[in-house]
PDB file of N, CA and C in Angstrom:
ATOM      1  N   UNK A   1    -133.141 -36.766 -72.665  1.00 45.00           N
ATOM      2  CA  UNK A   1    -132.969 -35.857 -72.834  1.00 45.00           C
ATOM      3  C   UNK A   1    -134.030 -35.653 -71.099  1.00 45.00           C
ATOM      4  N   UNK A   2    -133.826 -34.169 -70.459  1.00 48.00           N
ATOM      5  CA  UNK A   2    -135.573 -34.488 -69.684  1.00 48.00           C
ATOM      6  C   UNK A   2    -136.580 -33.569 -70.173  1.00 48.00           C
ATOM      7  N   UNK A   3    -137.373 -34.379 -70.106  1.00 52.00           N
ATOM      8  CA  UNK A   3    -139.150 -33.256 -70.150  1.00 52.00           C
ATOM      9  C   UNK A   3    -139.316 -32.206 -69.448  1.00 52.00           C
ATOM     10  N   UNK A   4    -139.435 -30.961 -69.735  1.00 52.00           N
ATOM     11  CA  UNK A   4    -139.432 -30.053 -69.009  1.00 52.00           C
ATOM     12  C   UNK A   4    -141.028 -29.970 -68.706  1.00 52.00           C
ATOM     13  N   UNK A   5    -141.739 -30.371 -68.808  1.00 53.00           N
ATOM     14  CA  UNK A   5    -142.879 -30.602 -68.498  1.00 53.00           C
ATOM     15  C   UNK A   5    -143.698 -30.963 -67.175  1.00 53.00           C
ATOM     16  N   UNK A   6    -143.041 -32.183 -66.336  1.00 51.00           N
ATOM     17  CA  UNK A   6    -143.201 -32.458 -65.440  1.00 51.00           C
ATOM     18  C   UNK A   6    -141.808 -32.422 -64.637  1.00 51.00           C
ATOM     19  N   UNK A   7    -140.981 -31.816 -65.193  1.00 53.00           N
ATOM     20  CA  UNK A   7    -139.726 -31.484 -63.484  1.00 53.00           C
ATOM     21  C   UNK A   7    -140.773 -30.284 -62.418  1.00 53.00           C
ATOM     22  N   UNK A   8    -140.908 -29.847 -63.205  1.00 76.00           N
ATOM     23  CA  UNK A   8    -141.401 -29.097 -61.466  1.00 76.00           C
ATOM     24  C   UNK A   8    -142.865 -29.565 -60.920  1.00 76.00           C
ATOM     25  N   UNK A   9    -142.948 -30.649 -61.222  1.00 90.00           N
ATOM     26  CA  UNK A   9    -143.895 -32.578 -60.225  1.00 90.00           C
ATOM     27  C   UNK A   9    -142.550 -32.753 -59.414  1.00 90.00           C
ATOM     28  N   UNK A  10    -141.422 -33.210 -60.053  1.00 93.00           N
ATOM     29  CA  UNK A  10    -140.428 -34.384 -59.999  1.00 93.00           C
ATOM     30  C   UNK A  10    -139.366 -33.763 -58.457  1.00 93.00           C
ATOM     31  N   UNK A  11    -139.675 -32.114 -58.853  1.00 93.00           N
ATOM     32  CA  UNK A  11    -138.545 -31.051 -58.322  1.00 93.00           C
ATOM     33  C   UNK A  11    -139.734 -31.005 -56.368  1.00 93.00           C
ATOM     34  N   UNK A  12    -141.040 -30.508 -56.533  1.00 92.00           N
ATOM     35  CA  UNK A  12    -142.253 -29.923 -55.830  1.00 92.00           C
ATOM     36  C   UNK A  12    -142.193 -31.152 -55.372  1.00 92.00           C
ATOM     37  N   UNK A  13    -142.352 -32.920 -55.235  1.00 93.00           N
ATOM     38  CA  UNK A  13    -142.769 -33.184 -54.869  1.00 93.00           C
ATOM     39  C   UNK A  13    -141.594 -34.111 -54.065  1.00 93.00           C
ATOM     40  N   UNK A  14    -139.555 -33.286 -54.013  1.00 95.00           N
ATOM     41  CA  UNK A  14    -138.958 -34.054 -53.687  1.00 95.00           C
ATOM     42  C   UNK A  14    -138.458 -33.105 -52.123  1.00 95.00           C
ATOM     43  N   UNK A  15    -139.443 -31.809 -52.995  1.00 93.00           N
ATOM     44  CA  UNK A  15    -139.126 -30.402 -51.926  1.00 93.00           C
ATOM     45  C   UNK A  15    -140.767 -30.934 -50.242  1.00 93.00           C
ATOM     46  N   UNK A  16    -141.210 -31.295 -50.913  1.00 91.00           N
ATOM     47  CA  UNK A  16    -142.392 -31.719 -49.993  1.00 91.00           C
ATOM     48  C   UNK A  16    -141.336 -32.950 -49.137  1.00 91.00           C
ATOM     49  N   UNK A  17    -141.309 -34.245 -50.017  1.00 93.00           N
ATOM     50  CA  UNK A  17    -140.110 -34.727 -48.284  1.00 93.00           C
ATOM     51  C   UNK A  17    -140.292 -34.540 -48.074  1.00 93.00           C
ATOM     52  N   UNK A  18    -139.549 -34.095 -48.438  1.00 94.00           N
ATOM     53  CA  UNK A  18    -138.023 -32.447 -47.922  1.00 94.00           C
ATOM     54  C   UNK A  18    -138.804 -31.384 -45.952  1.00 94.00           C
ATOM     55  N   UNK A  19    -139.548 -31.435 -47.140  1.00 90.00           N
ATOM     56  CA  UNK A  19    -140.187 -30.278 -45.370  1.00 90.00           C
ATOM     57  C   UNK A  19    -140.793 -31.572 -44.725  1.00 90.00           C
ATOM     58  N   UNK A  20    -141.118 -32.071 -44.137  1.00 82.00           N
ATOM     59  CA  UNK A  20    -141.516 -33.120 -43.473  1.00 82.00           C
ATOM     60  C   UNK A  20    -143.139 -33.234 -43.935  1.00 82.00           C
ATOM     61  N   UNK A  21    -143.083 -33.500 -42.360  1.00 74.00           N
ATOM     62  CA  UNK A  21    -145.134 -34.090 -42.774  1.00 74.00           C
ATOM     63  C   UNK A  21    -146.045 -32.982 -42.334  1.00 74.00           C
ATOM     64  N   UNK A  22    -145.119 -31.697 -41.165  1.00 72.00           N
ATOM     65  CA  UNK A  22    -145.626 -30.515 -40.634  1.00 72.00           C
ATOM     66  C   UNK A  22    -146.116 -30.774 -39.590  1.00 72.00           C
ATOM     67  N   UNK A  23    -148.256 -30.503 -39.922  1.00 73.00           N
ATOM     68  CA  UNK A  23    -148.498 -30.306 -39.091  1.00 73.00           C
ATOM     69  C   UNK A  23    -149.423 -31.845 -38.572  1.00 73.00           C
ATOM     70  N   UNK A  24    -148.953 -33.042 -39.811  1.00 66.00           N
ATOM     71  CA  UNK A  24    -148.753 -33.996 -40.063  1.00 66.00           C
ATOM     72  C   UNK A  24    -148.195 -35.474 -38.940  1.00 66.00           C
ATOM     73  N   UNK A  25    -146.897 -34.654 -37.784  1.00 67.00           N
ATOM     74  CA  UNK A  25    -145.847 -35.188 -37.712  1.00 67.00           C
ATOM     75  C   UNK A  25    -146.475 -35.914 -36.099  1.00 67.00           C
ATOM     76  N   UNK A  26    -147.599 -35.666 -35.754  1.00 62.00           N
ATOM     77  CA  UNK A  26    -148.326 -36.562 -34.911  1.00 62.00           C
ATOM     78  C   UNK A  26    -148.647 -38.398 -35.267  1.00 62.00           C
ATOM     79  N   UNK A  27    -149.022 -38.348 -36.217  1.00 65.00           N
ATOM     80  CA  UNK A  27    -148.970 -39.158 -37.748  1.00 65.00           C
ATOM     81  C   UNK A  27    -148.036 -40.096 -38.144  1.00 65.00           C
ATOM     82  N   UNK A  28    -147.335 -39.622 -39.287  1.00 72.00           N
ATOM     83  CA  UNK A  28    -146.253 -40.046 -39.472  1.00 72.00           C
ATOM     84  C   UNK A  28    -144.783 -39.854 -39.310  1.00 72.00           C
ATOM     85  N   UNK A  29    -144.306 -40.713 -39.477  1.00 80.00           N
ATOM     86  CA  UNK A  29    -142.757 -40.221 -38.668  1.00 80.00           C
ATOM     87  C   UNK A  29    -141.517 -39.427 -40.798  1.00 80.00           C
ATOM     88  N   UNK A  30    -140.849 -39.036 -39.237  1.00 85.00           N
ATOM     89  CA  UNK A  30    -140.290 -38.575 -40.691  1.00 85.00           C
ATOM     90  C   UNK A  30    -138.033 -39.073 -40.629  1.00 85.00           C
ATOM     91  N   UNK A  31    -138.569 -39.571 -42.537  1.00 92.00           N
ATOM     92  CA  UNK A  31    -137.471 -40.790 -42.343  1.00 92.00           C
ATOM     93  C   UNK A  31    -136.635 -40.403 -43.674  1.00 92.00           C
ATOM     94  N   UNK A  32    -136.311 -39.543 -44.114  1.00 94.00           N
ATOM     95  CA  UNK A  32    -135.605 -38.224 -44.736  1.00 94.00           C
ATOM     96  C   UNK A  32    -134.784 -37.125 -43.544  1.00 94.00           C
ATOM     97  N   UNK A  33    -133.566 -37.235 -43.256  1.00 95.00           N
ATOM     98  CA  UNK A  33    -132.328 -36.296 -42.261  1.00 95.00           C
ATOM     99  C   UNK A  33    -133.135 -34.921 -42.107  1.00 95.00           C
ATOM    100  N   UNK A  34    -134.266 -34.107 -41.462  1.00 93.00           N
ATOM    101  CA  UNK A  34    -134.298 -32.941 -41.631  1.00 93.00           C
ATOM    102  C   UNK A  34    -133.022 -32.205 -41.963  1.00 93.00           C
ATOM    103  N   UNK A  35    -132.550 -30.806 -42.497  1.00 95.00           N
ATOM    104  CA  UNK A  35    -131.731 -30.201 -43.021  1.00 95.00           C
ATOM    105  C   UNK A  35    -131.033 -30.725 -44.638  1.00 95.00           C
ATOM    106  N   UNK A  36    -131.995 -31.550 -44.712  1.00 97.00           N
ATOM    107  CA  UNK A  36    -131.246 -32.191 -45.924  1.00 97.00           C
ATOM    108  C   UNK A  36    -131.888 -31.039 -47.109  1.00 97.00           C
ATOM    109  N   UNK A  37    -131.081 -30.587 -48.293  1.00 97.00           N
ATOM    110  CA  UNK A  37    -131.624 -30.237 -49.133  1.00 97.00           C
ATOM    111  C   UNK A  37    -131.292 -31.212 -50.941  1.00 97.00           C
ATOM    112  N   UNK A  38    -131.758 -31.006 -51.571  1.00 97.00           N
ATOM    113  CA  UNK A  38    -132.416 -30.211 -52.542  1.00 97.00           C
ATOM    114  C   UNK A  38    -130.630 -30.070 -53.959  1.00 97.00           C
ATOM    115  N   UNK A  39    -129.838 -31.034 -54.253  1.00 97.00           N
ATOM    116  CA  UNK A  39    -128.753 -30.579 -54.764  1.00 97.00           C
ATOM    117  C   UNK A  39    -129.483 -31.013 -56.660  1.00 97.00           C
ATOM    118  N   UNK A  40    -130.387 -31.365 -56.797  1.00 96.00           N
ATOM    119  CA  UNK A  40    -130.327 -31.305 -58.705  1.00 96.00           C
ATOM    120  C   UNK A  40    -131.402 -32.347 -58.699  1.00 96.00           C
ATOM    121  N   UNK A  41    -132.336 -32.334 -59.329  1.00 96.00           N
ATOM    122  CA  UNK A  41    -132.990 -33.446 -59.942  1.00 96.00           C
ATOM    123  C   UNK A  41    -132.871 -33.291 -62.106  1.00 96.00           C
ATOM    124  N   UNK A  42    -133.246 -34.745 -62.095  1.00 95.00           N
ATOM    125  CA  UNK A  42    -132.982 -34.576 -63.668  1.00 95.00           C
ATOM    126  C   UNK A  42    -133.381 -35.697 -63.869  1.00 95.00           C
ATOM    127  N   UNK A  43    -133.523 -36.104 -65.639  1.00 95.00           N
ATOM    128  CA  UNK A  43    -134.361 -37.649 -65.893  1.00 95.00           C
ATOM    129  C   UNK A  43    -133.638 -37.935 -67.273  1.00 95.00           C
ATOM    130  N   UNK A  44    -133.315 -39.104 -67.447  1.00 95.00           N
ATOM    131  CA  UNK A  44    -132.805 -39.950 -68.393  1.00 95.00           C
ATOM    132  C   UNK A  44    -133.475 -40.942 -68.012  1.00 95.00           C
ATOM    133  N   UNK A  45    -134.357 -41.508 -69.979  1.00 95.00           N
ATOM    134  CA  UNK A  45    -134.865 -42.648 -70.135  1.00 95.00           C
ATOM    135  C   UNK A  45    -135.819 -43.207 -68.795  1.00 95.00           C
ATOM    136  N   UNK A  46    -136.836 -42.119 -68.339  1.00 95.00           N
ATOM    137  CA  UNK A  46    -137.834 -43.038 -67.607  1.00 95.00           C
ATOM    138  C   UNK A  46    -137.128 -43.035 -65.839  1.00 95.00           C
ATOM    139  N   UNK A  47    -135.435 -42.873 -65.946  1.00 97.00           N
ATOM    140  CA  UNK A  47    -134.866 -42.354 -64.667  1.00 97.00           C
ATOM    141  C   UNK A  47    -134.488 -41.542 -64.230  1.00 97.00           C
ATOM    142  N   UNK A  48    -135.182 -41.226 -62.733  1.00 97.00           N
ATOM    143  CA  UNK A  48    -135.608 -40.201 -62.419  1.00 97.00           C
ATOM    144  C   UNK A  48    -134.135 -40.232 -61.334  1.00 97.00           C
ATOM    145  N   UNK A  49    -132.753 -39.285 -61.175  1.00 97.00           N
ATOM    146  CA  UNK A  49    -131.401 -38.333 -60.546  1.00 97.00           C
ATOM    147  C   UNK A  49    -131.757 -38.266 -59.591  1.00 97.00           C
ATOM    148  N   UNK A  50    -131.831 -38.202 -58.206  1.00 98.00           N
ATOM    149  CA  UNK A  50    -131.814 -36.799 -57.353  1.00 98.00           C
ATOM    150  C   UNK A  50    -130.722 -37.420 -55.886  1.00 98.00           C
ATOM    151  N   UNK A  51    -130.213 -35.741 -56.703  1.00 98.00           N
ATOM    152  CA  UNK A  51    -128.747 -35.140 -56.091  1.00 98.00           C
ATOM    153  C   UNK A  51    -129.135 -35.293 -54.608  1.00 98.00           C
ATOM    154  N   UNK A  52    -128.855 -35.371 -53.347  1.00 98.00           N
ATOM    155  CA  UNK A  52    -129.118 -35.229 -52.355  1.00 98.00           C
ATOM    156  C   UNK A  52    -127.525 -34.348 -51.552  1.00 98.00           C
ATOM    157  N   UNK A  53    -128.145 -33.407 -50.557  1.00 98.00           N
ATOM    158  CA  UNK A  53    -127.019 -33.406 -49.528  1.00 98.00           C
ATOM    159  C   UNK A  53    -126.643 -34.025 -48.876  1.00 98.00           C
ATOM    160  N   UNK A  54    -125.317 -34.043 -48.529  1.00 98.00           N
ATOM    161  CA  UNK A  54    -124.692 -34.820 -47.319  1.00 98.00           C
ATOM    162  C   UNK A  54    -125.227 -35.700 -46.110  1.00 98.00           C
ATOM    163  N   UNK A  55    -126.564 -34.267 -45.779  1.00 97.00           N
ATOM    164  CA  UNK A  55    -127.171 -35.216 -45.277  1.00 97.00           C
ATOM    165  C   UNK A  55    -128.647 -35.935 -44.762  1.00 97.00           C
ATOM    166  N   UNK A  56    -128.230 -36.352 -46.122  1.00 98.00           N
ATOM    167  CA  UNK A  56    -129.323 -37.455 -46.653  1.00 98.00           C
ATOM    168  C   UNK A  56    -128.777 -38.749 -46.316  1.00 98.00           C
ATOM    169  N   UNK A  57    -126.981 -39.010 -45.563  1.00 97.00           N
ATOM    170  CA  UNK A  57    -126.115 -40.100 -44.966  1.00 97.00           C
ATOM    171  C   UNK A  57    -126.550 -40.082 -45.021  1.00 97.00           C
ATOM    172  N   UNK A  58    -126.896 -39.810 -43.423  1.00 97.00           N
ATOM    173  CA  UNK A  58    -127.034 -39.550 -41.939  1.00 97.00           C
ATOM    174  C   UNK A  58    -128.480 -40.265 -41.791  1.00 97.00           C
ATOM    175  N   UNK A  59    -128.823 -40.503 -43.202  1.00 96.00           N
ATOM    176  CA  UNK A  59    -130.892 -41.300 -42.373  1.00 96.00           C
ATOM    177  C   UNK A  59    -131.027 -42.516 -41.559  1.00 96.00           C
ATOM    178  N   UNK A  60    -131.685 -42.430 -40.326  1.00 94.00           N
ATOM    179  CA  UNK A  60    -131.728 -44.071 -39.604  1.00 94.00           C
ATOM    180  C   UNK A  60    -131.425 -45.688 -40.420  1.00 94.00           C
ATOM    181  N   UNK A  61    -133.104 -44.740 -41.033  1.00 94.00           N
ATOM    182  CA  UNK A  61    -133.464 -45.324 -41.610  1.00 94.00           C
ATOM    183  C   UNK A  61    -133.602 -45.572 -43.450  1.00 94.00           C
ATOM    184  N   UNK A  62    -132.317 -45.951 -44.157  1.00 96.00           N
ATOM    185  CA  UNK A  62    -131.706 -45.509 -45.104  1.00 96.00           C
ATOM    186  C   UNK A  62    -132.873 -47.044 -46.088  1.00 96.00           C
ATOM    187  N   UNK A  63    -133.604 -47.720 -46.174  1.00 95.00           N
ATOM    188  CA  UNK A  63    -134.596 -48.339 -47.426  1.00 95.00           C
ATOM    189  C   UNK A  63    -135.595 -47.674 -46.969  1.00 95.00           C
ATOM    190  N   UNK A  64    -136.899 -46.886 -46.213  1.00 94.00           N
ATOM    191  CA  UNK A  64    -137.524 -45.934 -45.176  1.00 94.00           C
ATOM    192  C   UNK A  64    -137.199 -45.052 -46.155  1.00 94.00           C
ATOM    193  N   UNK A  65    -136.383 -44.202 -46.192  1.00 96.00           N
ATOM    194  CA  UNK A  65    -135.576 -42.968 -46.638  1.00 96.00           C
ATOM    195  C   UNK A  65    -135.667 -42.669 -48.839  1.00 96.00           C
ATOM    196  N   UNK A  66    -134.957 -44.796 -49.350  1.00 96.00           N
ATOM    197  CA  UNK A  66    -135.574 -44.662 -50.551  1.00 96.00           C
ATOM    198  C   UNK A  66    -136.501 -44.196 -51.025  1.00 96.00           C
ATOM    199  N   UNK A  67    -136.970 -46.259 -50.298  1.00 94.00           N
ATOM    200  CA  UNK A  67    -138.983 -45.846 -50.488  1.00 94.00           C
ATOM    201  C   UNK A  67    -139.151 -45.218 -50.831  1.00 94.00           C
ATOM    202  N   UNK A  68    -139.402 -44.126 -49.785  1.00 94.00           N
ATOM    203  CA  UNK A  68    -139.830 -42.653 -49.940  1.00 94.00           C
ATOM    204  C   UNK A  68    -140.534 -42.471 -50.834  1.00 94.00           C
ATOM    205  N   UNK A  69    -139.286 -41.950 -51.156  1.00 96.00           N
ATOM    206  CA  UNK A  69    -138.281 -41.724 -52.828  1.00 96.00           C
ATOM    207  C   UNK A  69    -138.719 -41.799 -53.978  1.00 96.00           C
ATOM    208  N   UNK A  70    -138.680 -43.684 -53.704  1.00 96.00           N
ATOM    209  CA  UNK A  70    -138.975 -44.862 -54.713  1.00 96.00           C
ATOM    210  C   UNK A  70    -140.959 -43.731 -55.619  1.00 96.00           C
ATOM    211  N   UNK A  71    -141.138 -44.484 -54.149  1.00 94.00           N
ATOM    212  CA  UNK A  71    -142.868 -44.482 -54.293  1.00 94.00           C
ATOM    213  C   UNK A  71    -142.771 -43.194 -54.460  1.00 94.00           C
ATOM    214  N   UNK A  72    -142.858 -41.998 -54.092  1.00 94.00           N
ATOM    215  CA  UNK A  72    -143.095 -40.662 -54.748  1.00 94.00           C
ATOM    216  C   UNK A  72    -143.050 -40.667 -56.069  1.00 94.00           C
ATOM    217  N   UNK A  73    -141.688 -41.533 -56.279  1.00 96.00           N
ATOM    218  CA  UNK A  73    -141.586 -40.084 -57.955  1.00 96.00           C
ATOM    219  C   UNK A  73    -141.825 -41.382 -58.753  1.00 96.00           C
ATOM    220  N   UNK A  74    -142.078 -42.316 -59.040  1.00 95.00           N
ATOM    221  CA  UNK A  74    -142.453 -42.870 -59.405  1.00 95.00           C
ATOM    222  C   UNK A  74    -144.580 -43.070 -60.067  1.00 95.00           C
ATOM    223  N   UNK A  75    -144.372 -42.286 -58.964  1.00 93.00           N
ATOM    224  CA  UNK A  75    -146.984 -41.655 -59.168  1.00 93.00           C
ATOM    225  C   UNK A  75    -146.400 -41.041 -60.090  1.00 93.00           C
ATOM    226  N   UNK A  76    -145.294 -40.171 -61.172  1.00 93.00           N
ATOM    227  CA  UNK A  76    -145.672 -38.984 -62.174  1.00 93.00           C
ATOM    228  C   UNK A  76    -145.025 -40.410 -63.178  1.00 93.00           C
ATOM    229  N   UNK A  77    -146.460 -39.617 -64.522  1.00 91.00           N
ATOM    230  CA  UNK A  77    -145.944 -39.884 -65.890  1.00 91.00           C
ATOM    231  C   UNK A  77    -144.448 -39.601 -65.851  1.00 91.00           C
ATOM    232  N   UNK A  78    -144.320 -41.225 -66.727  1.00 91.00           N
ATOM    233  CA  UNK A  78    -143.368 -41.231 -68.010  1.00 91.00           C
ATOM    234  C   UNK A  78    -142.087 -41.844 -66.393  1.00 91.00           C
ATOM    235  N   UNK A  79    -142.098 -42.326 -65.307  1.00 94.00           N
ATOM    236  CA  UNK A  79    -140.496 -42.028 -64.642  1.00 94.00           C
ATOM    237  C   UNK A  79    -140.571 -43.483 -63.437  1.00 94.00           C
ATOM    238  N   UNK A  80    -139.635 -44.492 -64.410  1.00 94.00           N
ATOM    239  CA  UNK A  80    -139.869 -45.995 -63.876  1.00 94.00           C
ATOM    240  C   UNK A  80    -139.330 -46.159 -63.248  1.00 94.00           C
ATOM    241  N   UNK A  81    -138.075 -45.943 -62.760  1.00 96.00           N
ATOM    242  CA  UNK A  81    -137.162 -45.628 -61.537  1.00 96.00           C
ATOM    243  C   UNK A  81    -136.565 -44.499 -60.912  1.00 96.00           C
ATOM    244  N   UNK A  82    -136.079 -44.487 -60.067  1.00 97.00           N
ATOM    245  CA  UNK A  82    -135.089 -43.369 -59.075  1.00 97.00           C
ATOM    246  C   UNK A  82    -133.080 -43.961 -58.678  1.00 97.00           C
ATOM    247  N   UNK A  83    -132.564 -42.630 -59.387  1.00 98.00           N
ATOM    248  CA  UNK A  83    -131.211 -43.530 -58.983  1.00 98.00           C
ATOM    249  C   UNK A  83    -130.534 -42.512 -57.293  1.00 98.00           C
ATOM    250  N   UNK A  84    -129.999 -42.783 -56.578  1.00 98.00           N
ATOM    251  CA  UNK A  84    -129.843 -42.240 -55.602  1.00 98.00           C
ATOM    252  C   UNK A  84    -128.120 -40.854 -55.643  1.00 98.00           C
ATOM    253  N   UNK A  85    -127.951 -40.394 -55.462  1.00 98.00           N
ATOM    254  CA  UNK A  85    -126.901 -39.474 -55.714  1.00 98.00           C
ATOM    255  C   UNK A  85    -126.440 -38.550 -53.937  1.00 98.00           C
ATOM    256  N   UNK A  86    -126.073 -38.016 -53.263  1.00 98.00           N
ATOM    257  CA  UNK A  86    -125.495 -37.676 -52.695  1.00 98.00           C
ATOM    258  C   UNK A  86    -124.191 -37.347 -52.988  1.00 98.00           C
ATOM    259  N   UNK A  87    -124.210 -35.995 -52.754  1.00 98.00           N
ATOM    260  CA  UNK A  87    -122.951 -34.957 -53.165  1.00 98.00           C
ATOM    261  C   UNK A  87    -122.525 -35.325 -54.430  1.00 98.00           C
ATOM    262  N   UNK A  88    -123.543 -35.655 -55.424  1.00 97.00           N
ATOM    263  CA  UNK A  88    -122.724 -35.754 -56.941  1.00 97.00           C
ATOM    264  C   UNK A  88    -122.572 -38.169 -56.602  1.00 97.00           C
ATOM    265  N   UNK A  89    -122.445 -38.043 -55.829  1.00 98.00           N
ATOM    266  CA  UNK A  89    -122.243 -39.538 -56.586  1.00 98.00           C
ATOM    267  C   UNK A  89    -122.755 -40.392 -55.928  1.00 98.00           C
ATOM    268  N   UNK A  90    -122.488 -41.275 -56.594  1.00 98.00           N
ATOM    269  CA  UNK A  90    -123.456 -42.342 -56.350  1.00 98.00           C
ATOM    270  C   UNK A  90    -123.894 -42.936 -54.499  1.00 98.00           C
ATOM    271  N   UNK A  91    -124.869 -43.276 -54.020  1.00 98.00           N
ATOM    272  CA  UNK A  91    -125.081 -44.005 -52.886  1.00 98.00           C
ATOM    273  C   UNK A  91    -125.138 -44.619 -52.577  1.00 98.00           C
ATOM    274  N   UNK A  92    -124.593 -45.869 -52.975  1.00 97.00           N
ATOM    275  CA  UNK A  92    -123.506 -46.848 -53.198  1.00 97.00           C
ATOM    276  C   UNK A  92    -122.467 -45.964 -52.367  1.00 97.00           C
ATOM    277  N   UNK A  93    -121.586 -45.160 -52.838  1.00 97.00           N
ATOM    278  CA  UNK A  93    -120.665 -44.618 -51.946  1.00 97.00           C
ATOM    279  C   UNK A  93    -120.982 -44.187 -50.184  1.00 97.00           C
ATOM    280  N   UNK A  94    -122.085 -43.998 -49.713  1.00 97.00           N
ATOM    281  CA  UNK A  94    -121.874 -43.862 -48.902  1.00 97.00           C
ATOM    282  C   UNK A  94    -122.347 -45.206 -48.097  1.00 97.00           C
ATOM    283  N   UNK A  95    -123.401 -45.967 -48.609  1.00 97.00           N
ATOM    284  CA  UNK A  95    -124.887 -46.604 -48.359  1.00 97.00           C
ATOM    285  C   UNK A  95    -123.618 -48.369 -48.101  1.00 97.00           C
ATOM    286  N   UNK A  96    -123.183 -48.645 -49.855  1.00 96.00           N
ATOM    287  CA  UNK A  96    -122.604 -50.383 -50.109  1.00 96.00           C
ATOM    288  C   UNK A  96    -123.625 -50.387 -51.149  1.00 96.00           C
ATOM    289  N   UNK A  97    -122.799 -50.558 -52.347  1.00 97.00           N
ATOM    290  CA  UNK A  97    -123.387 -51.374 -53.197  1.00 97.00           C
ATOM    291  C   UNK A  97    -125.496 -51.706 -53.367  1.00 97.00           C
ATOM    292  N   UNK A  98    -125.733 -52.212 -52.559  1.00 96.00           N
ATOM    293  CA  UNK A  98    -127.434 -52.204 -52.721  1.00 96.00           C
ATOM    294  C   UNK A  98    -128.215 -50.778 -53.105  1.00 96.00           C
ATOM    295  N   UNK A  99    -127.227 -50.403 -52.827  1.00 97.00           N
ATOM    296  CA  UNK A  99    -128.271 -47.937 -53.179  1.00 97.00           C
ATOM    297  C   UNK A  99    -127.438 -48.083 -53.965  1.00 97.00           C
ATOM    298  N   UNK A 100    -126.533 -49.106 -54.778  1.00 96.00           N
ATOM    299  CA  UNK A 100    -126.215 -47.791 -56.101  1.00 96.00           C
ATOM    300  C   UNK A 100    -127.063 -47.827 -57.028  1.00 96.00           C
ATOM    301  N   UNK A 101    -128.113 -48.774 -56.758  1.00 96.00           N
ATOM    302  CA  UNK A 101    -128.822 -49.086 -58.763  1.00 96.00           C
ATOM    303  C   UNK A 101    -129.894 -48.319 -58.663  1.00 96.00           C
ATOM    304  N   UNK A 102    -130.823 -48.565 -59.901  1.00 97.00           N
ATOM    305  CA  UNK A 102    -132.268 -48.173 -59.669  1.00 97.00           C
ATOM    306  C   UNK A 102    -132.836 -48.204 -58.962  1.00 97.00           C
ATOM    307  N   UNK A 103    -134.188 -47.662 -58.318  1.00 96.00           N
ATOM    308  CA  UNK A 103    -135.081 -48.091 -57.909  1.00 96.00           C
ATOM    309  C   UNK A 103    -136.438 -47.990 -58.444  1.00 96.00           C
ATOM    310  N   UNK A 104    -137.030 -49.472 -58.469  1.00 95.00           N
ATOM    311  CA  UNK A 104    -137.892 -49.610 -59.254  1.00 95.00           C
ATOM    312  C   UNK A 104    -139.205 -49.518 -58.351  1.00 95.00           C
ATOM    313  N   UNK A 105    -141.060 -48.996 -58.756  1.00 86.00           N
ATOM    314  CA  UNK A 105    -141.716 -48.541 -57.127  1.00 86.00           C
ATOM    315  C   UNK A 105    -141.747 -49.765 -56.812  1.00 86.00           C
ATOM    316  N   UNK A 106    -141.920 -50.481 -55.354  1.00 75.00           N
ATOM    317  CA  UNK A 106    -142.861 -51.220 -55.553  1.00 75.00           C
ATOM    318  C   UNK A 106    -143.366 -52.468 -55.746  1.00 75.00           C
ATOM    319  N   UNK A 107    -143.515 -54.045 -56.384  1.00 70.00           N
ATOM    320  CA  UNK A 107    -144.077 -54.293 -57.267  1.00 70.00           C
ATOM    321  C   UNK A 107    -145.476 -54.245 -55.748  1.00 70.00           C
ATOM    322  N   UNK A 108    -147.440 -54.360 -55.532  1.00 67.00           N
ATOM    323  CA  UNK A 108    -147.987 -54.418 -53.891  1.00 67.00           C
ATOM    324  C   UNK A 108    -147.716 -56.153 -54.297  1.00 67.00           C
ATOM    325  N   UNK A 109    -147.964 -57.090 -53.497  1.00 58.00           N
ATOM    326  CA  UNK A 109    -149.055 -58.113 -53.599  1.00 58.00           C
ATOM    327  C   UNK A 109    -148.034 -59.220 -54.421  1.00 58.00           C
ATOM    328  N   UNK A 110    -146.626 -58.607 -54.630  1.00 57.00           N
ATOM    329  CA  UNK A 110    -145.657 -59.904 -55.267  1.00 57.00           C
ATOM    330  C   UNK A 110    -146.324 -60.777 -55.572  1.00 57.00           C
ATOM    331  N   UNK A 111    -145.738 -62.000 -56.625  1.00 58.00           N
ATOM    332  CA  UNK A 111    -146.641 -63.106 -56.366  1.00 58.00           C
ATOM    333  C   UNK A 111    -145.081 -63.879 -56.324  1.00 58.00           C
TER     334      UNK A 111
END
């Protein structure tokens, strides 16, 4: 069940990523394709499902795009992972099986 108290934070976070680096473009690289839009976002059991338009499938660096969204959303309370959809279908339909699961925040200095 969705937690309405954090819905705005999740959506605001993703929309900020979609806007790109803005004035910091000289120092940051855009990994989410320009023109990507958010179709929907919801949470169930700590997993946020993010549904992007087809433009997201054109990411040159898929792993970087997924990691950027995952790291941003998993900093929010109650979010343990992210599932990616493109036009309502699993990202695995576009990019292969490795993109069909739930992405959790990567460990820093994992041993």
